[in-house]
Coordinates of C-alpha atoms and ligand atoms in Angstrom, one line a residue:
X20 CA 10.1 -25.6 5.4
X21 CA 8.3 -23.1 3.3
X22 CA 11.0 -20.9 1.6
X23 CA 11.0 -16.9 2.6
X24 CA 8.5 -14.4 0.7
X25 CA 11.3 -12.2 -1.5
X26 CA 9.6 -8.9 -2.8
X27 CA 11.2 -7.1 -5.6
X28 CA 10.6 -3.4 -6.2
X29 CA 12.0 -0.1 -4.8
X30 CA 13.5 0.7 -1.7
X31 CA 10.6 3.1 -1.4
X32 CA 7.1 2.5 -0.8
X33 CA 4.8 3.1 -4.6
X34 CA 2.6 -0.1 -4.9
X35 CA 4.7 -2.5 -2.6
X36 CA 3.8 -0.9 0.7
X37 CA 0.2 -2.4 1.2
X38 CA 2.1 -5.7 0.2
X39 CA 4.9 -4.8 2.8
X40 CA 1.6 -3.6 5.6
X41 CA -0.6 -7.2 5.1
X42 CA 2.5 -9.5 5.3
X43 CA 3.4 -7.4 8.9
X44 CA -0.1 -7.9 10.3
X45 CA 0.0 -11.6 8.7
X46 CA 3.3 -12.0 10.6
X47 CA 4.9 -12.9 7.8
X48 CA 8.9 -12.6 7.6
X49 CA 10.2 -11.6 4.0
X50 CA 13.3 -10.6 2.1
X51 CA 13.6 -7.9 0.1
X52 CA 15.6 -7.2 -3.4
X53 CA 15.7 -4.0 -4.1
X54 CA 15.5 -2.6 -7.6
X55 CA 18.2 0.0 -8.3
X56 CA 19.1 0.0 -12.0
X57 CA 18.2 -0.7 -15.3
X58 CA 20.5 -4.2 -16.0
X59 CA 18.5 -5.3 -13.0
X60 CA 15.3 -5.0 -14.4
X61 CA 16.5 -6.5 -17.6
X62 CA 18.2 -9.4 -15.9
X63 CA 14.6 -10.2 -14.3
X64 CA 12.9 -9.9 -17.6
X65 CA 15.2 -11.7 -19.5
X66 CA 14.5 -14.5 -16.7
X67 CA 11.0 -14.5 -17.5
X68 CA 10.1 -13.2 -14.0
X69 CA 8.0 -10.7 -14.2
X70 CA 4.5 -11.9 -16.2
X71 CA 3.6 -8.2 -17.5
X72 CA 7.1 -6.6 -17.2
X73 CA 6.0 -5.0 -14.1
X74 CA 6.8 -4.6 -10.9
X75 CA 6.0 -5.0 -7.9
X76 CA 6.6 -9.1 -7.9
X77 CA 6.7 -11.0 -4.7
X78 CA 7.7 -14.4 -4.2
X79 CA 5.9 -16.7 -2.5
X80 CA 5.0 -20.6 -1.9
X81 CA 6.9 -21.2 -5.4
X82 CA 5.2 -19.2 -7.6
X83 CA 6.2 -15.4 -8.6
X84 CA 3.3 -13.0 -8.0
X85 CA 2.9 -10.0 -10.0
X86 CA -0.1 -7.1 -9.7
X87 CA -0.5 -5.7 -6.6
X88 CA -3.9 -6.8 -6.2
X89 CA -3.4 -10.5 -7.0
X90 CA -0.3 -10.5 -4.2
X91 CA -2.9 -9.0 -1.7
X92 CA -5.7 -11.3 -2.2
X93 CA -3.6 -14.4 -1.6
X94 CA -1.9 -13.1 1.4
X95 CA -5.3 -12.1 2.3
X96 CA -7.1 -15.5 1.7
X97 CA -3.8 -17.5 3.0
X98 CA -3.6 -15.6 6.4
X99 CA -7.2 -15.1 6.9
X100 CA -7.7 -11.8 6.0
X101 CA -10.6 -11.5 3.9
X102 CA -13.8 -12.3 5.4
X103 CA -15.7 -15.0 5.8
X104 CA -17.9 -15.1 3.2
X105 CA -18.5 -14.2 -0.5
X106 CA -20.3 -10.5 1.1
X107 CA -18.1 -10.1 3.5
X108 CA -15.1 -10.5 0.4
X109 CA -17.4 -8.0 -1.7
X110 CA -17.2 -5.4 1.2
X111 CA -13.7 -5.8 2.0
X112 CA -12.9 -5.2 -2.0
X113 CA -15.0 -1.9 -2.1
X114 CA -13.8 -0.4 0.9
X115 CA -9.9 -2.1 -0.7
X116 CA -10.5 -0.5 -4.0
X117 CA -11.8 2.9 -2.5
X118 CA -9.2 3.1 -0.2
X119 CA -6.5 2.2 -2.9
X120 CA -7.7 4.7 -5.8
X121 CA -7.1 7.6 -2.9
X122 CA -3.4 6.1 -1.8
X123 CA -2.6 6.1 -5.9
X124 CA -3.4 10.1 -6.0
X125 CA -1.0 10.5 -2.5
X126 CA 1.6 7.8 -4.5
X127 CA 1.7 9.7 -8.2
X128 CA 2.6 13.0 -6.0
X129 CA 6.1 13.0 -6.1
X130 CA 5.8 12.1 -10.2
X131 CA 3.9 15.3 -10.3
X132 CA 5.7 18.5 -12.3
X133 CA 6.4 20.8 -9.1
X134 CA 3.4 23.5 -10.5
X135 CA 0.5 21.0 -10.1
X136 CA 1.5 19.6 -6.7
X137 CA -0.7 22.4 -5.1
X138 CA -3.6 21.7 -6.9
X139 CA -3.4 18.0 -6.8
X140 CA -2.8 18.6 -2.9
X141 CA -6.1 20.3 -2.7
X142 CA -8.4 18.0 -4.7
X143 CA -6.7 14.8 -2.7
X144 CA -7.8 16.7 0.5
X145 CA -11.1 17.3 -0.9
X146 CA -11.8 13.5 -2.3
X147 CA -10.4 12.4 1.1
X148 CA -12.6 14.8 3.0
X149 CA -15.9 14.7 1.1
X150 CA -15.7 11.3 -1.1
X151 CA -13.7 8.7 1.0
X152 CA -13.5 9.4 4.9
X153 CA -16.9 9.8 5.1
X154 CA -17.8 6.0 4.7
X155 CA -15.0 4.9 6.8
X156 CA -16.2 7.2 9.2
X157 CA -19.9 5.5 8.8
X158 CA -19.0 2.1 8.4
X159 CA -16.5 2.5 11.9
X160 CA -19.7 4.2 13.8
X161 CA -19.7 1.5 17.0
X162 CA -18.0 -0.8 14.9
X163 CA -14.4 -2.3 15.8
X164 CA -13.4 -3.5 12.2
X165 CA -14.5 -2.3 8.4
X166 CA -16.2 -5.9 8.1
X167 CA -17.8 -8.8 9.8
X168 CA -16.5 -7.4 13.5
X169 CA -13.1 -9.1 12.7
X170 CA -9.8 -8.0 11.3
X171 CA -9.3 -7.9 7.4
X172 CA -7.0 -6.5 4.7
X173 CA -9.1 -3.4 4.1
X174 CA -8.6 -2.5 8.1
X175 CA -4.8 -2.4 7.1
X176 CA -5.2 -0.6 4.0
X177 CA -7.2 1.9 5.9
X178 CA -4.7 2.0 8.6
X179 CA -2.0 2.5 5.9
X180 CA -4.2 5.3 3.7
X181 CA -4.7 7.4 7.2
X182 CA -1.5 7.6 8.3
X183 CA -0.3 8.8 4.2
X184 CA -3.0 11.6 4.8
X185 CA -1.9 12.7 8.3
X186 CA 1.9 13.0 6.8
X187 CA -0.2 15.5 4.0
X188 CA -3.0 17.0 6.2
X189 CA -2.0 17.4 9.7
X190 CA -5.5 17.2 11.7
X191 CA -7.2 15.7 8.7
X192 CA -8.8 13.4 11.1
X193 CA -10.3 16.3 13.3
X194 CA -13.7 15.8 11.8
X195 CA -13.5 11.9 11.6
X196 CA -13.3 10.9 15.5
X197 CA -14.3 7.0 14.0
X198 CA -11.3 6.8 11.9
X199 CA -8.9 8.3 14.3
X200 CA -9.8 6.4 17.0
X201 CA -9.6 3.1 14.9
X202 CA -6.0 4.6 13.8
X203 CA -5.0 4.3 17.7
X204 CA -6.4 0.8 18.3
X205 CA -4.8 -0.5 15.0
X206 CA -1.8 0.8 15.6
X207 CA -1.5 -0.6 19.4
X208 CA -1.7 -4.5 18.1
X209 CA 2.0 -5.3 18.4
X210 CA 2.8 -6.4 15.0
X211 CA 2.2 -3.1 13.6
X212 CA 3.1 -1.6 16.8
X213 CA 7.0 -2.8 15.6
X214 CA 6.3 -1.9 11.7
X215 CA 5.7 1.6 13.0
X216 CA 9.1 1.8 14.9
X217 CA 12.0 3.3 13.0
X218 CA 14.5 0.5 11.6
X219 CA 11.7 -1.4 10.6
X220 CA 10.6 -2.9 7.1
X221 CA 8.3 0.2 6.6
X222 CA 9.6 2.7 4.5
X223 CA 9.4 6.4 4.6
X224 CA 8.1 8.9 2.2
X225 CA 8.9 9.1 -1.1
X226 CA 12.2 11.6 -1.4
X227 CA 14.3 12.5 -4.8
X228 CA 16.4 10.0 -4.3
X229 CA 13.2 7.5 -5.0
X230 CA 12.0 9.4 -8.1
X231 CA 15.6 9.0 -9.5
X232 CA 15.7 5.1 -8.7
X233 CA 12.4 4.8 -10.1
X234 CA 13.3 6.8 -13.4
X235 CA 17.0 4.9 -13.9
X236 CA 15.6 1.6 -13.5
X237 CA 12.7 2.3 -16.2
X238 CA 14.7 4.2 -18.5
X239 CA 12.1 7.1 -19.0
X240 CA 12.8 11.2 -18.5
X241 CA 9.8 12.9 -16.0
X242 CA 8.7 16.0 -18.5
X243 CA 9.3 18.2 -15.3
Ligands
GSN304 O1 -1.0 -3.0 -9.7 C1 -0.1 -3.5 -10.3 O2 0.8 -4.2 -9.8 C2 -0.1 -3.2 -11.8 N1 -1.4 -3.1 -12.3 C3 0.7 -2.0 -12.2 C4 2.2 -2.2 -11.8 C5 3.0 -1.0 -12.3 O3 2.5 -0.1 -12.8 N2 4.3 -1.1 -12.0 C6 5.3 -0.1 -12.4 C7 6.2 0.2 -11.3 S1 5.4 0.7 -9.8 N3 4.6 2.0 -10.1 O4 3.8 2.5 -10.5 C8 6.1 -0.7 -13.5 O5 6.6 -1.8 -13.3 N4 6.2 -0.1 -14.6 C9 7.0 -0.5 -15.7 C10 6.2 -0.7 -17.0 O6 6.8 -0.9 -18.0 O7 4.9 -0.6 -16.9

């Protein structure tokens, strides 16, 4: 029998959560270690676990994944996730990367001195508004699925990136009827129908608590 995934990181979402979001739609069970201090870290350094010193690492089929783009690909290509062709693969990765240069700005928020939160706030609505939901919007125009009229990876990440904006823009989706209605029909198929209930795997918004974690663990000082 194949051995349980085991993701290492926070107990918080950052880069892990997409990783946490494809292995729920995969049906995938997985453990999780959660990183809380710096001897931690260390210990998984010093056993040569973590390829760039990095986090998040996920293990899986025997091997230790790191960079969050390499986990999500092979979940991706091992659970069918990520098209059917070499196009279809190019699409999914432009809508992937798109999608997961707009999540970074929502993730680096709570790392942001208290002053600039406004002004980052405004120019994530505006990239989100003018930039990004527009093609999703497009793309979803009589269309069930981002790609090939079948379920991939970037329909998660999508489903993930719109429910981050909502928690920042309440009625965001007003103008983007597409996208919003996509949002309803992914979140009725049952597996992420029970990631969305509370005591799930899925984890909330990033709080002080998170920050500190992420701080002790690294050994750096925020200049806030
Ligand atoms: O996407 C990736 O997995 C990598 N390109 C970046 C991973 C990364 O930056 N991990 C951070 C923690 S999660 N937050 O951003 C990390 O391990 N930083 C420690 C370090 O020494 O870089």
């Amino acid at each position: 029998m194949a051995e349980k995934v085991v993701l290492h990181y926070f107990n918080g979402r950052g880069k892990m959560e997409s990783i946490r979001w494809l292995l729920t739609v995969a049906e995938v069970e997985f453990d999780e270690v959660y990183l809380s201090s710096h001897d931690q870290y260390e210990k998984l350094l010093s056993d040569g676990a973590l390829m760039f010193q990095q986090v998040p690492m996920v293990e899986i089929d025997g091997m230790k994944l790191v960079q969050t783009r390499a986990i999500l690909n092979y979940i991706a290509e091992k659970y069918n996730l990520n098209g059917k062709d070499l196009k279809e693969r190019a699409m999914i990765n432009m809508y992937s990367e798109g999608l997961r240069d707009l999540m970074e700005m929502i993730m680096m928020l709570p790392f942001t001195p208290p002053a600039d939160v406004k002004k980052k706030l405004d120019t994530i609505h505006t990239k989100a508004t003018e930039r990004y939901l527009p093609v999703f919007e497009k793309a979803l125009s009589g269309q069930i699925y981002l790609v090939g009229g079948k379920l991939s990876c970037a329909d998660v990440e999508l489903l993930e990136c719109s429910l981050m904006l909502e928690e920042k823009f309440v009625g965001i989706f007003a103008q983007f009827p597409n996208t919003k209605s996509f949002q309803g029909r992914m979140t009725r198929l049952p597996a992420i129908s029970r990631f969305l209930q509370p005591g799930s795997k899925r984890k909330s918004q990033p709080d002080e608590v998170y920050v500190k974690t992420v701080m002790e663990v690294f050994n750096v000082k925020l200049p806030l």
